[in-house]
Every structure is written in C-alpha cells, then in structure tokens.
CSV table of C-alpha atoms in Angstrom, one decimal:
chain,number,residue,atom,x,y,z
A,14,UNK,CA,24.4,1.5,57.5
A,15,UNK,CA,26.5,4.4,58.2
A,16,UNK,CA,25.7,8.2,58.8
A,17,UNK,CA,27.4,8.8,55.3
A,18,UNK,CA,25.5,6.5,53.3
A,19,UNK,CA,22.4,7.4,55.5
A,20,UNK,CA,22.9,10.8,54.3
A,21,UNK,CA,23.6,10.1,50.7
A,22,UNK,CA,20.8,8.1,50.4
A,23,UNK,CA,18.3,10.5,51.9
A,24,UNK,CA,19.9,13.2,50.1
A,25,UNK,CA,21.0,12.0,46.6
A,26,UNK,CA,19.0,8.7,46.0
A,27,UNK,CA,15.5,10.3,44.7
A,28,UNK,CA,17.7,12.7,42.5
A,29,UNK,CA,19.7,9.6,41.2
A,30,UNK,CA,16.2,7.8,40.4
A,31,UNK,CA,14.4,10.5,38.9
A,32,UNK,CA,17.6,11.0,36.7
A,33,UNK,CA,17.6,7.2,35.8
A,34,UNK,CA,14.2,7.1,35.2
A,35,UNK,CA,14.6,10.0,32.4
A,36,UNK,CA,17.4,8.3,31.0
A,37,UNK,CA,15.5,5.0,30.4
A,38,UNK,CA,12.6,7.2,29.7
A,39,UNK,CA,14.6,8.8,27.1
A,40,UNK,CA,15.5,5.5,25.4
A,41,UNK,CA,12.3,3.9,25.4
A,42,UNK,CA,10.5,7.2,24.0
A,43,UNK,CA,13.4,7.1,20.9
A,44,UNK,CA,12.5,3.5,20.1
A,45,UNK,CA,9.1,4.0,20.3
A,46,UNK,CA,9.3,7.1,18.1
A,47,UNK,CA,11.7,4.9,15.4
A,48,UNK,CA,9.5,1.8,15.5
A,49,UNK,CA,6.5,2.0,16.6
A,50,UNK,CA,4.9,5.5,15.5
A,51,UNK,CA,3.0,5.4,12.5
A,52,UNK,CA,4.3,7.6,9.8
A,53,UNK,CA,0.6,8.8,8.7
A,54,UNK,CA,-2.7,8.3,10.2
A,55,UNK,CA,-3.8,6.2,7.1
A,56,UNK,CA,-1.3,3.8,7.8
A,57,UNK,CA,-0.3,1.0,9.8
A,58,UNK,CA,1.9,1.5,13.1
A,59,UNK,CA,5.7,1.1,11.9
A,60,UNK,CA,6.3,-2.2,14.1
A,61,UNK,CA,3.0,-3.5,12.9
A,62,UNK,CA,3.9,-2.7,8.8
A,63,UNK,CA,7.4,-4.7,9.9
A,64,UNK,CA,5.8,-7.3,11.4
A,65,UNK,CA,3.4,-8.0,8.4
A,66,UNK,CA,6.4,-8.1,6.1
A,67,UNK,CA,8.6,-10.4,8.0
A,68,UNK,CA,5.5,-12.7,8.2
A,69,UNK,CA,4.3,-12.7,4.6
A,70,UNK,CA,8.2,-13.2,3.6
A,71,UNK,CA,8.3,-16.2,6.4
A,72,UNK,CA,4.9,-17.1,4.7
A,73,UNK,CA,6.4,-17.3,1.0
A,74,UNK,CA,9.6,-19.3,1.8
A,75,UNK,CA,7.9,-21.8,4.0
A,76,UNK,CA,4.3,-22.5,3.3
A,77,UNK,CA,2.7,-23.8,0.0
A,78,UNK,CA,-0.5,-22.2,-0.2
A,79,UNK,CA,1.1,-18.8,-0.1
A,80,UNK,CA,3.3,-19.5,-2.2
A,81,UNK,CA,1.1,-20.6,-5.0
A,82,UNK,CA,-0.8,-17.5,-4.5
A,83,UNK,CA,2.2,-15.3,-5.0
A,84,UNK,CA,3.0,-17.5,-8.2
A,85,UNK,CA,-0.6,-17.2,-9.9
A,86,UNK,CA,-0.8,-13.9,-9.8
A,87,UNK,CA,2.7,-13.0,-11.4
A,88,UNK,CA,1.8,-15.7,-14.2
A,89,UNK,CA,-2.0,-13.8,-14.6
A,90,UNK,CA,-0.1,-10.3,-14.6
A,91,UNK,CA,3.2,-11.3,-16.3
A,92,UNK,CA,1.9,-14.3,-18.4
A,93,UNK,CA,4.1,-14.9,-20.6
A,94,UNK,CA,6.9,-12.0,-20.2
A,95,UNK,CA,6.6,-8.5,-20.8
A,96,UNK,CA,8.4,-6.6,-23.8
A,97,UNK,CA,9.0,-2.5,-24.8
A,98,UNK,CA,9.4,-0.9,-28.1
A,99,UNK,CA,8.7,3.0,-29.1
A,100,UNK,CA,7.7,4.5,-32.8
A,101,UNK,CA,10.9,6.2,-32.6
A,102,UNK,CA,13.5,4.8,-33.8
A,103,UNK,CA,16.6,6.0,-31.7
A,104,UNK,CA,14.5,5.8,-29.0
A,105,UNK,CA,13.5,2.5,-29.7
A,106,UNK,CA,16.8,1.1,-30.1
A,107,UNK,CA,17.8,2.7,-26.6
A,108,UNK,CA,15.3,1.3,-24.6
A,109,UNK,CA,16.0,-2.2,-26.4
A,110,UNK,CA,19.4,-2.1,-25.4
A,111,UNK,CA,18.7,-1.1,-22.0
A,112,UNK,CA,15.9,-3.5,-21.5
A,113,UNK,CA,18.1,-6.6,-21.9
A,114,UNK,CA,21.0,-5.2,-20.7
A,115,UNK,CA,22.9,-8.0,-18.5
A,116,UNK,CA,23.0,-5.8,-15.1
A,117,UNK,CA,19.1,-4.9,-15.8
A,118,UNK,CA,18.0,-8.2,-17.4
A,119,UNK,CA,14.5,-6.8,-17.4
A,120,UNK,CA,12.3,-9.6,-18.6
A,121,UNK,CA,13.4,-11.9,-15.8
A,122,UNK,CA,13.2,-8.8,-13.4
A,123,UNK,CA,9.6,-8.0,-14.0
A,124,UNK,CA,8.5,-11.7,-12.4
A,125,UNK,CA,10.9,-10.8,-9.8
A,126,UNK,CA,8.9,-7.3,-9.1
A,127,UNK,CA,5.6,-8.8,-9.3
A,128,UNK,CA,6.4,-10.8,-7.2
A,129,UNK,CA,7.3,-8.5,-4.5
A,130,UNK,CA,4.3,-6.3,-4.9
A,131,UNK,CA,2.3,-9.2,-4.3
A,132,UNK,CA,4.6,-10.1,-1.4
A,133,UNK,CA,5.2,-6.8,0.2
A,134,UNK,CA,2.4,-4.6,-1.1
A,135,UNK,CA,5.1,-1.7,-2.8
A,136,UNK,CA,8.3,-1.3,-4.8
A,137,UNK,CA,10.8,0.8,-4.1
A,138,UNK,CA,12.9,1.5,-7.1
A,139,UNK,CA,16.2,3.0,-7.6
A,140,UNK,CA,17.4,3.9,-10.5
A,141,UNK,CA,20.8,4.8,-11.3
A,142,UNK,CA,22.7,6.2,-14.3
A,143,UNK,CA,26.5,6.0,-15.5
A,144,UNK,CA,28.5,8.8,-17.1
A,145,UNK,CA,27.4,6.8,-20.8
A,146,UNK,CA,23.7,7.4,-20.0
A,147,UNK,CA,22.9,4.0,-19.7
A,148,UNK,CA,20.4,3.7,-16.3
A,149,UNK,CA,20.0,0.7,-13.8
A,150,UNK,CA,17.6,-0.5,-11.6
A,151,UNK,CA,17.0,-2.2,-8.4
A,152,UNK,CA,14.3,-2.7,-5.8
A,153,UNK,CA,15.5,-1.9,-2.4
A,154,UNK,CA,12.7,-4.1,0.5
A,155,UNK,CA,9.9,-2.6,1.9
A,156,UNK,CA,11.3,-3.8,5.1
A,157,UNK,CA,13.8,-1.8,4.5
A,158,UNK,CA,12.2,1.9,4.3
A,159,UNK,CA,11.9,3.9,7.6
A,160,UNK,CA,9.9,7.0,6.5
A,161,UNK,CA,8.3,8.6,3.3
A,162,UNK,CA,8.4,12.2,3.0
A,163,UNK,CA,5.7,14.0,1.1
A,164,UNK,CA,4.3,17.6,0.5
A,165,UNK,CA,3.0,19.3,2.8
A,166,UNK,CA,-0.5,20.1,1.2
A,167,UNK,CA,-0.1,16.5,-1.0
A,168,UNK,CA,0.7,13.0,0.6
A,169,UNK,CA,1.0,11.8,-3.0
A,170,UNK,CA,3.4,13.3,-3.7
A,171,UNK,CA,6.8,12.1,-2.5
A,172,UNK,CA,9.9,14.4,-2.0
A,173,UNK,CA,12.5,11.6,-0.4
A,174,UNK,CA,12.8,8.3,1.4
A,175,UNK,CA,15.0,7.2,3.9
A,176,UNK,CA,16.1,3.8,4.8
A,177,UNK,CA,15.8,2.6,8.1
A,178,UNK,CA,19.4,3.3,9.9
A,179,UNK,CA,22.2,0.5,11.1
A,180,UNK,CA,22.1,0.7,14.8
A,181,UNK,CA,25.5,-1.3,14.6
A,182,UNK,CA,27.0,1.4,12.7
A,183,UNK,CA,26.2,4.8,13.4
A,184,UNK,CA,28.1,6.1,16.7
A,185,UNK,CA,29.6,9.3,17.6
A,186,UNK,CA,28.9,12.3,15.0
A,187,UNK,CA,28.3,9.9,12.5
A,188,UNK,CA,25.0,9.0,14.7
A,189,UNK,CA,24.5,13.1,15.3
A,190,UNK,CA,24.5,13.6,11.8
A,191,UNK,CA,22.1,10.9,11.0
A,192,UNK,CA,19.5,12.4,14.0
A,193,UNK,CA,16.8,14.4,12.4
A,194,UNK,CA,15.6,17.7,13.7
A,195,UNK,CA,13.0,15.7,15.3
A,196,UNK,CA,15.3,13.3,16.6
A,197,UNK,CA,14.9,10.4,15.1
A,198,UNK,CA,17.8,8.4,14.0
A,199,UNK,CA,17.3,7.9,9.9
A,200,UNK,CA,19.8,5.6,7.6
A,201,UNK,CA,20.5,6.8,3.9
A,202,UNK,CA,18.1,9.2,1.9
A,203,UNK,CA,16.6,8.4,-1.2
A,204,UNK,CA,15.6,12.1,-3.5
A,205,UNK,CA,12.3,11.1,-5.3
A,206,UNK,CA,12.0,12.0,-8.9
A,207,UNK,CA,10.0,14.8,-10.3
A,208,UNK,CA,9.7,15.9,-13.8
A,209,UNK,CA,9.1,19.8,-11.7
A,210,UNK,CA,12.7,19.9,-10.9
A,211,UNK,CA,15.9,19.1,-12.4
A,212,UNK,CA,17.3,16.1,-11.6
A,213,UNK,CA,21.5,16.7,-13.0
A,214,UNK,CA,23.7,17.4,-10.3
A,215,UNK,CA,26.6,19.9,-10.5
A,216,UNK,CA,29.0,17.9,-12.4
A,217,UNK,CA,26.6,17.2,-15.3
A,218,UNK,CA,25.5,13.7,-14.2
A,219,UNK,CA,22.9,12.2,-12.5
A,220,UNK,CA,22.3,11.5,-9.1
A,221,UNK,CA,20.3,8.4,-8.4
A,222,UNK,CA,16.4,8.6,-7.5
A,223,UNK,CA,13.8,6.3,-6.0
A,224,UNK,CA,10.7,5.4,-7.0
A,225,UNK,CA,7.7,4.0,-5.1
A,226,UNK,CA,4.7,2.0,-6.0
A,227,UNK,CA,1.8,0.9,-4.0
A,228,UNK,CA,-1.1,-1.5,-4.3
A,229,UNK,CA,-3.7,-2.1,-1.4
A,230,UNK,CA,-3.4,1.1,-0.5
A,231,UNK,CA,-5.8,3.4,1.4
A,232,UNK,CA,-7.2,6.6,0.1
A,233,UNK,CA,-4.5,9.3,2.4
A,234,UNK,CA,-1.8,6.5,2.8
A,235,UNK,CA,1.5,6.2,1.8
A,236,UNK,CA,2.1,2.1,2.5
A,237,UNK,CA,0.8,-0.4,0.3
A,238,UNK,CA,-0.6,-3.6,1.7
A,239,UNK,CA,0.5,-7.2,1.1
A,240,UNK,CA,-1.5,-9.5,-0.7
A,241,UNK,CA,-0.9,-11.7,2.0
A,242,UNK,CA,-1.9,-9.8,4.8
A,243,UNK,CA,-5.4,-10.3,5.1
A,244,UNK,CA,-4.7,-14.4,5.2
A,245,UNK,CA,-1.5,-14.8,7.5
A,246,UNK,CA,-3.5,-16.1,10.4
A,247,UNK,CA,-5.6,-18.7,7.9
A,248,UNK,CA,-2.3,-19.9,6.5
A,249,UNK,CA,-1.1,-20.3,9.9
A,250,UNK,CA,-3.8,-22.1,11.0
A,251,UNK,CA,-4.3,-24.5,8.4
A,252,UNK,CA,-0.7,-25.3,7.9
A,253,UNK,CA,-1.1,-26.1,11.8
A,254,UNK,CA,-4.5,-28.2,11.7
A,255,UNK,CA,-2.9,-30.1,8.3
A,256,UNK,CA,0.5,-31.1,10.6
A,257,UNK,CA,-1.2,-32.0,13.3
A,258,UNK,CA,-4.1,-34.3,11.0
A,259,UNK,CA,-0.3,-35.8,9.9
A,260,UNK,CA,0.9,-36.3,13.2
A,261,UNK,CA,-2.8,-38.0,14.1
A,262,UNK,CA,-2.4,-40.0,11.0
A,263,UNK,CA,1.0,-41.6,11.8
A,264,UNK,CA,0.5,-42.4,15.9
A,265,UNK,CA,-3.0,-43.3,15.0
A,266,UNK,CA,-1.0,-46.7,13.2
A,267,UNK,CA,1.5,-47.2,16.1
A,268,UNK,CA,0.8,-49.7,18.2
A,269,UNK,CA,2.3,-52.0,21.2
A,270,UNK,CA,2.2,-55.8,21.8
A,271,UNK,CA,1.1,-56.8,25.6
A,272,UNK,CA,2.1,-60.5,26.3
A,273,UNK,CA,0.2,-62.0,28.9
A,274,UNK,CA,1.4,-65.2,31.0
A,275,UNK,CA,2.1,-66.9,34.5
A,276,UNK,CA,5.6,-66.4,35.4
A,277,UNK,CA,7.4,-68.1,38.2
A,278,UNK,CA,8.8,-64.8,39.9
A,279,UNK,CA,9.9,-61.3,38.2
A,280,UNK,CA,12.9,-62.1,37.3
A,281,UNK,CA,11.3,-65.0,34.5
A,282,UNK,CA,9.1,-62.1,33.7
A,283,UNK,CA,12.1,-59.8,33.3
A,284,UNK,CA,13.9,-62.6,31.2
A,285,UNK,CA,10.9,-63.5,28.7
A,286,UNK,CA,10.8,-59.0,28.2
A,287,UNK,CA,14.5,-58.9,27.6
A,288,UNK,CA,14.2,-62.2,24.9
A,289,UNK,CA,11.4,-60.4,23.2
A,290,UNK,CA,12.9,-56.4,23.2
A,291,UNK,CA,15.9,-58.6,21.5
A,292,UNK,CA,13.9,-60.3,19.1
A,293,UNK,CA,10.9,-58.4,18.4
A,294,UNK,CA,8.1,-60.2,15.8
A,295,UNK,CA,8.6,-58.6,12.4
A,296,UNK,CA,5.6,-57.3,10.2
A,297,UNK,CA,4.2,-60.4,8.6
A,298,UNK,CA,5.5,-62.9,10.8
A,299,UNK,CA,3.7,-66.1,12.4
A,300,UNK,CA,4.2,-66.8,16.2
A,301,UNK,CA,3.4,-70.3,17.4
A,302,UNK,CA,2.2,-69.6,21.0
A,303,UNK,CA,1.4,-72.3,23.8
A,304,UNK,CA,-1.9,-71.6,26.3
A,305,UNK,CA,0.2,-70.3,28.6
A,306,UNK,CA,1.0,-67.2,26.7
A,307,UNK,CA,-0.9,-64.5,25.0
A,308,UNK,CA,-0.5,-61.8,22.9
A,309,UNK,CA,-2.7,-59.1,22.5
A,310,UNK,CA,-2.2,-55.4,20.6
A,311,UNK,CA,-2.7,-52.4,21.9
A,312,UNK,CA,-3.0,-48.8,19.7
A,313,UNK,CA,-4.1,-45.3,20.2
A,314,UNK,CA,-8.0,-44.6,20.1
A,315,UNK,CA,-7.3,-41.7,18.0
A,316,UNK,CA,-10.8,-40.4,16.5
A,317,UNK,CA,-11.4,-36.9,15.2
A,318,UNK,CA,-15.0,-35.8,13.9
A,319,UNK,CA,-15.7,-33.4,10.7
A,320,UNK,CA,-12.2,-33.2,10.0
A,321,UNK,CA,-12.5,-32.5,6.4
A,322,UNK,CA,-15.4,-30.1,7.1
A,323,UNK,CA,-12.8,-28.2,9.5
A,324,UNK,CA,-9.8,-28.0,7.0
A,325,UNK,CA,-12.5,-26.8,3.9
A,326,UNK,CA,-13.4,-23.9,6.3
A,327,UNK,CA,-9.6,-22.7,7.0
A,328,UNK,CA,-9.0,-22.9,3.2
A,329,UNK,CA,-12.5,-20.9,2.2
A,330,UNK,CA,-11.1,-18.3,4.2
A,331,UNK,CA,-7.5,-18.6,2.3
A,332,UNK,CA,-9.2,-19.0,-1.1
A,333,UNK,CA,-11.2,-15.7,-0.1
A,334,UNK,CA,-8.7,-13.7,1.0
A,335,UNK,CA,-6.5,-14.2,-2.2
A,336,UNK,CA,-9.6,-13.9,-4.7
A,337,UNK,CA,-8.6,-16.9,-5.7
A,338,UNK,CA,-11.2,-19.9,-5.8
A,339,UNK,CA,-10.8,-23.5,-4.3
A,340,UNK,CA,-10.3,-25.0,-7.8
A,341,UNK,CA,-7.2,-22.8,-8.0
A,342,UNK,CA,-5.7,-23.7,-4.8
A,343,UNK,CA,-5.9,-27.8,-5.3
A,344,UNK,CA,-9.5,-27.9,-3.7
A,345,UNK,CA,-12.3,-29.0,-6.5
A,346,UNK,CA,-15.8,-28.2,-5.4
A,347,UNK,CA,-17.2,-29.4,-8.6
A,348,UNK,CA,-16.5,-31.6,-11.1
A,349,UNK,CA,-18.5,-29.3,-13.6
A,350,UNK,CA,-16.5,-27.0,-16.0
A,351,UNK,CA,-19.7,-24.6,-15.6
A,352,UNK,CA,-19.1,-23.8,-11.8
A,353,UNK,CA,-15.1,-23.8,-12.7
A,354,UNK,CA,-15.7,-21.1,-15.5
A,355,UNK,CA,-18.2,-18.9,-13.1
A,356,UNK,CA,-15.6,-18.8,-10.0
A,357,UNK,CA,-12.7,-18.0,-12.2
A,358,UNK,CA,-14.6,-14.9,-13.4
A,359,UNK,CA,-13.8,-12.4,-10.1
A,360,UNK,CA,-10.8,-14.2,-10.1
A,361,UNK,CA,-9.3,-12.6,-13.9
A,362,UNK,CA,-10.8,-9.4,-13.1
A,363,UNK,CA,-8.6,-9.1,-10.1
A,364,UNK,CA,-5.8,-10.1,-11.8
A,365,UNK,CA,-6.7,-7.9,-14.6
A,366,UNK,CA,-6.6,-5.0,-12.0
A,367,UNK,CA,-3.6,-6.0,-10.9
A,368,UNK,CA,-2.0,-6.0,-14.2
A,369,UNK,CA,-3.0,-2.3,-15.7
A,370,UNK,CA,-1.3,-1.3,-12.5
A,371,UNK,CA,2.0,-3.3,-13.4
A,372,UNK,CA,2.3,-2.1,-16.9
A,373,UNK,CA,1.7,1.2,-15.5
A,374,UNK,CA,4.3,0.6,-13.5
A,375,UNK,CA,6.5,-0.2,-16.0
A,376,UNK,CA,5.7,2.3,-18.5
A,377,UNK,CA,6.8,4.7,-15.5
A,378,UNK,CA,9.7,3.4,-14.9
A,379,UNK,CA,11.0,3.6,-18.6
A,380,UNK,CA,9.8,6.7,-18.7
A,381,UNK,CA,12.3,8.0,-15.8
A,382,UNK,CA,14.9,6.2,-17.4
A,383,UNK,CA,14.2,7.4,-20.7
C-alpha cells in the first residue's frame, strides 16, 4: 500500500462509510416508510395488508374450497340479481337507463363487487361523469391503494385516497412532485365525495370521486378485512395434506418385479435384465416359469393412521372460519335434514349481515350518482 492510499484511507475512509451508510440508511428508511408502516394503529402493517391480498387472490384462482366460499356468499347476498327503481318518475327512468347501461352493465357488476368484498375485504369505487350527465363506475383493487386520508378529529370520514405509485415511472420532478411533505412517494389521488362540499369543478363538470367500503373492519380502522383471511393457512394446509394423501395413494400401487435365479456369470444375468426391460410382462398376463426362476413383487409399505380424522380437523377449521358448515363445503356430518337445517341457521344470519351491508352499499352508490 502506498503513503497516498495509506493516507486516504485513514483520512477519508470512515467519512466515506458513515456517508454510505446514510445513503443505504436513507433508502431502507423510504421503503420501510412506503411499505411497511401501518397507515393507523387499528390497522394492519402496509406489507402485511399486501401480503393478505396477494394470498386470498392466489387462494381464489387456485384452490377450490376458497373459491366456493367466495361463490356462496355472493349467491346468499346477490341471489338472484339485484334491481333499482325510484317513485319518481324522471328519476326513475334515469337510474334505469344508467343501471343497464352497456359500460356500467350493473346487474353483472354487482356479483363482480361482491365478490371482491368477500375477496379483498373493501371496494374502492370510482365514479365518473361525462359532459351528458350520464356517471360510470369501476372498482379500482385494494392492492392497489397506498394511503387513506381522513379528518383529523374523524377517521370515518375520508377526504382522498392515493394509489400506490409506479416506481418504474416516476423519475426526475415528476418523482419530486409525487413526494409528499412527509416524503413519501404517493401515485395518483382519488378526492372522496362529500355531500358538505361541492363537487363541480370550474368548467361546470364533474371531477371524478372515489368511494370506499369496508367489511371486517375494526372499531378506529380504515381497512377492511378479507373473508379469507382468517383461513389462508387452513386452506394451505389442507390443500397440502389432500396432495400429498394423492401422491400416497398413487406410489402406494407402484410396484417392482424381482426375478430371482442362478446365472452362469454376470454377463447371463445382464442378458436375462436386458430381455425382460425389453419385454416387460403386461397387466393381465400369464408367465410360464421353470424352477430355476422366480418372480416375486415388491411395493411400497405405505401406511398412514387417522387420515380421515386429520383431513376433517383442517376442514372444521375452514368450515369455521368461513361460517360456513361442513354440509356446505362437500363434507356431510349427518345424514339428517334436522342437524342440516340447525347448522345452516348461523350460516343465513351471516349472510344476511352481509347483505344489508351490500344493498347499503348500493343504495350509496346510486345515490352519488344520482
């Protein structure tokens, strides 16, 4: 090492690794702060909330039981299909033509919406209007949403959302102007809408607004909860315990003839294995064998005690997680309609719950719009 570098090191090198180490500080605190604060107390940690959705979507798509679950309670809250009318007769005729407008196609959308509060615990609605005055809608994913705003002295009531920002395209000013006083990087922003204020802009039209609905949600919070949550680790269990009882099932019939004989030297032995590998005995078939030669079977010992006992306990815990019982979820306990009538009751009070809060939600929406 040379006196220079000796130098420079001694003299430079802890400044150069305390700077460094504030730089990567730096980072580390702004992607903590974006992802994995928790925007209120009441709430769950932003990575965890992310976390939850990606698995109860990745639980939807690819395993059965949550699936159904999803499905039974939009037919319960749905049922049939939803329809609006109002006394007054303009009024009445508006709503009816916006209700089946084709780019709103509300009585297809409101499975569609049920099925994402069910899926991701809240809707976020937008609702947008043309210079005619006719509105449209759409859900934007919980996944999504970065941050809700609220009032100060009232977390129930929402002043704007943001959507959560695209790293890949905000550089330069455009990523200054998209920091927050607090720093935090935040994508596009959603105005809530109040009846206090008035929502036409300047130009006499009006500006779109978001609305937001929760179910499953605590008393101070402003997330809802999936339906799902509470059962992602049973449904990953049992789907894992029901593929590997499959896997047991199939090697449990594989077997492997052993032919037993006296051969000369190994290369007979190697000869009789190649003639056999060649022509292997098909299912069904007789073999006439000499006493020199015998054949013998051999397959996997594969036992498993209280196997249906184990499987019954992971779906219990499904089945009670969802409110749903066993009947419901291809499981019969009893062959009695009795017992089926008594589990279903919690069962339609939940949905019926569920589905004051959807017409609710509804009613609200077409109120906005209205």
């Amino acid at each position: 090492m040379s006196i220079r570098s000796w130098i420079t090191e001694r003299v430079f090198g802890n400044e150069i690794k305390r700077q460094a180490s504030l730089a990567v500080r730096a980072l580390d605190d702004q992607r903590d702060f974006m992802l994995g604060r928790s925007t209120f107390p009441r709430d769950r940690h932003g990575y965890d909330r992310d976390e939850v959705l990606a698995d109860a979507l990745e639980a939807w798509r690819v395993n059965p039981l949550a699936r159904r679950i999803v499905e039974l309670t939009s037919q319960y809250v749905v049922g049939g299909g939803l329809g609006v009318e109002a006394k007054h007769e303009r009024t009445n005729k508006f709503l009816d033509s916006w209700w089946n407008h084709r780019l709103n196609n509300m009585p297809i959308r409101v499975f569609e919406w049920s099925d994402e509060l069910s899926r991701s615990g809240e809707l976020f609605v937008v609702i947008s209007t043309d210079q005619a005055g006719m509105s449209y809608v759409r859900a934007v994913p919980a996944a999504d949403i970065q941050e809700i705003v609220t009032a100060k002295n009232d977390v129930e009531q929402e002043v704007a959302i943001f959507e959560k920002p695209d790293m890949n395209l905000i550089e330069g000013e455009e990523r200054e102007r998209s920091m927050g006083e607090d720093g935090l990087l935040r994508g596009k922003e959603w105005k809530v809408y109040s009846e206090q204020t008035d929502s036409r802009g300047t130009n006499g039209e009006y500006p779109p607004v978001m609305l937001h609905y929760a179910v499953n949600r605590p008393v101070g919070g402003k997330h809802g909860e999936s339906d799902l949550a509470p059962m992602l680790r049973w449904l990953s269990r049992y789907a894992a315990w029901l593929e590997d009882r499959a896997r047991l099932n199939r090697y449990r019939q594989s077997f492997m003839y052993t032919v037993t004989s006296k051969f000369v030297n190994e290369a007979e032995r190697q000869r009789r294995q190649n003639e056999l590998n060649m022509n292997p005995p098909k299912p069904g078939s007789i073999l006439v064998l000499d006493e020199s030669e015998e054949w013998h079977v051999i397959h996997p010992n594969l036992s498993s005690f209280e196997a249906a006992e184990d499987g019954l306990a992971l779906k219990k815990m499904v089945a009670v997680g969802s409110g749903n019982p066993l009947h419901f979820l291809a499981e019969p306990e009893s062959a009695t309609r009795t017992t089926a009538e008594s589990a279903g009751g919690p069962t339609f009070r939940h949905y019926q719950q569920r589905q004051i809060f959807f017409l609710w939600l509804i009613e609200d929406v077409i109120r906005v719009v209205l």
